[in-house]
XYZ file of C-alpha atoms in Angstrom:
166
model
C 17.824 -69.538 -7.076
C 14.702 -67.407 -6.770
C 15.629 -66.844 -3.103
C 19.004 -65.508 -4.202
C 17.359 -63.247 -6.773
C 14.936 -61.932 -4.159
C 17.704 -61.236 -1.630
C 19.920 -59.500 -4.173
C 17.023 -57.439 -5.537
C 16.005 -56.387 -2.022
C 19.591 -55.413 -1.193
C 19.939 -53.505 -4.459
C 16.718 -51.612 -3.742
C 17.875 -50.700 -0.233
C 21.229 -49.542 -1.579
C 19.355 -47.469 -4.155
C 17.323 -45.853 -1.377
C 20.511 -45.194 0.580
C 22.126 -43.664 -2.511
C 19.125 -41.386 -3.025
C 19.243 -40.375 0.645
C 22.942 -39.567 0.366
C 22.267 -37.364 -2.651
C 19.455 -35.605 -0.797
C 21.674 -35.009 2.230
C 24.471 -33.761 -0.049
C 22.049 -31.242 -1.604
C 20.918 -30.094 1.839
C 24.527 -29.693 2.964
C 25.323 -27.611 -0.132
C 22.325 -25.417 0.677
C 23.505 -25.088 4.282
C 27.024 -24.198 3.090
C 25.643 -21.383 0.945
C 23.567 -20.082 3.846
C 26.527 -20.213 6.243
C 28.868 -18.443 3.817
C 26.599 -15.769 2.390
C 24.080 -15.132 5.153
C 26.270 -15.574 8.228
C 29.625 -14.746 6.556
C 31.183 -17.768 8.241
C 33.542 -20.348 6.874
C 32.846 -24.051 6.589
C 35.133 -26.896 7.492
C 33.514 -30.233 6.705
C 30.766 -29.490 4.176
C 32.647 -29.601 0.866
C 34.471 -32.785 1.739
C 31.277 -34.423 3.000
C 29.444 -33.579 -0.223
C 32.215 -35.095 -2.361
C 32.264 -38.289 -0.315
C 28.465 -38.528 -0.241
C 28.191 -38.210 -4.028
C 30.884 -40.836 -4.614
C 29.244 -43.142 -2.058
C 25.850 -42.652 -3.719
C 27.355 -43.563 -7.086
C 28.999 -46.724 -5.758
C 26.096 -47.864 -3.584
C 23.472 -47.049 -6.216
C 25.149 -48.927 -9.063
C 23.615 -52.358 -8.242
C 20.131 -50.832 -8.313
C 20.855 -49.128 -11.621
C 22.039 -52.450 -13.083
C 18.938 -54.201 -11.763
C 16.566 -51.762 -13.484
C 18.628 -51.736 -16.687
C 19.716 -48.138 -16.273
C 23.402 -48.511 -17.107
C 24.478 -46.988 -20.362
C 24.484 -49.547 -23.144
C 25.154 -49.532 -26.837
C 22.492 -51.494 -28.642
C 23.762 -50.742 -32.142
C 25.024 -54.311 -32.548
C 22.471 -55.980 -30.320
C 19.618 -54.942 -32.611
C 21.297 -56.786 -35.467
C 21.921 -59.962 -33.454
C 19.624 -62.949 -33.492
C 18.332 -64.377 -30.201
C 21.273 -66.738 -29.682
C 23.830 -64.015 -30.392
C 22.073 -61.673 -27.936
C 22.268 -64.311 -25.219
C 25.975 -64.809 -25.870
C 26.596 -61.049 -25.928
C 24.716 -60.485 -22.647
C 26.429 -63.444 -20.978
C 29.841 -62.217 -22.108
C 29.101 -58.674 -20.902
C 27.906 -60.026 -17.551
C 30.963 -62.238 -17.140
C 33.293 -59.334 -17.944
C 31.352 -57.183 -15.470
C 31.742 -59.796 -12.746
C 35.488 -60.158 -13.321
C 35.952 -56.385 -13.352
C 33.915 -55.990 -10.160
C 35.802 -58.772 -8.370
C 39.171 -57.215 -9.198
C 37.926 -53.789 -8.145
C 36.340 -55.152 -4.950
C 39.540 -56.969 -4.027
C 41.611 -53.795 -4.318
C 39.000 -51.668 -2.557
C 38.682 -54.173 0.291
C 42.437 -54.244 0.828
C 42.571 -50.440 0.908
C 39.585 -50.313 3.291
C 41.210 -52.838 5.653
C 44.513 -50.953 5.618
C 42.715 -47.725 6.521
C 40.753 -49.510 9.260
C 43.730 -51.293 10.818
C 46.073 -48.302 10.646
C 43.558 -45.719 11.834
C 44.077 -43.491 8.813
C 42.143 -40.244 8.453
C 41.662 -37.985 5.454
C 44.128 -35.169 4.884
C 41.750 -32.350 5.658
C 40.909 -30.111 8.573
C 37.785 -32.186 9.177
C 39.834 -35.448 9.103
C 37.129 -38.140 9.200
C 38.365 -41.741 9.451
C 39.338 -42.946 6.010
C 37.722 -46.372 6.508
C 34.303 -44.678 6.777
C 34.933 -42.812 3.549
C 36.126 -45.987 1.794
C 33.404 -48.358 3.084
C 30.935 -47.683 0.233
C 33.537 -48.792 -2.297
C 33.819 -52.517 -1.400
C 30.165 -52.695 -0.306
C 28.807 -51.196 -3.518
C 31.157 -53.074 -5.833
C 30.637 -56.437 -4.118
C 26.860 -55.995 -4.279
C 27.198 -54.977 -7.923
C 28.971 -58.291 -8.478
C 26.073 -60.139 -6.822
C 23.652 -58.217 -9.034
C 25.668 -59.202 -12.127
C 25.339 -62.858 -11.087
C 21.573 -62.357 -10.770
C 21.465 -60.726 -14.209
C 23.430 -63.614 -15.722
C 20.999 -66.071 -14.175
C 18.108 -64.103 -15.683
C 19.762 -64.159 -19.117
C 20.087 -67.930 -19.052
C 16.740 -68.610 -17.363
C 14.924 -66.313 -19.772
C 16.667 -67.808 -22.812
C 15.876 -71.315 -21.562
C 12.201 -70.516 -21.046
C 12.030 -68.854 -24.492
C 13.572 -71.931 -26.105
C 10.920 -74.181 -24.536
C 8.027 -71.958 -25.581
């Protein structure tokens, strides 16, 4: 299982780097858009749409990394009052719900991605990039988030087991 954890962690880190790169590129494109509009008095065609898609892609692709480092928003109001066994149950339940949610979301996203791919759909803009390219981060990010949830569940049980033996 440590091989699985290593692979998932490496993939989550790479997706986090990709998400950061997408955000950086989105910022640079916004800067370029401002320069084009206000310095050259020219219009832009693809920049606004690209920035929206890049930010959404960064959010979806970066979510496994955020889960891995414990950066997702959590409410620990109840968790602080739980004993060790209750915390394990709460974390396992949250992880299981996360996995189910991600699987349902990934299924729908994958179907939509495949439809766009097979039918050659494009976005409804002047730029008109292929819709499959815009949708690809959705199933990739959500499926990897599911793998990261499995890794987190394993850690919950492995950590609780090692604590019980100590």
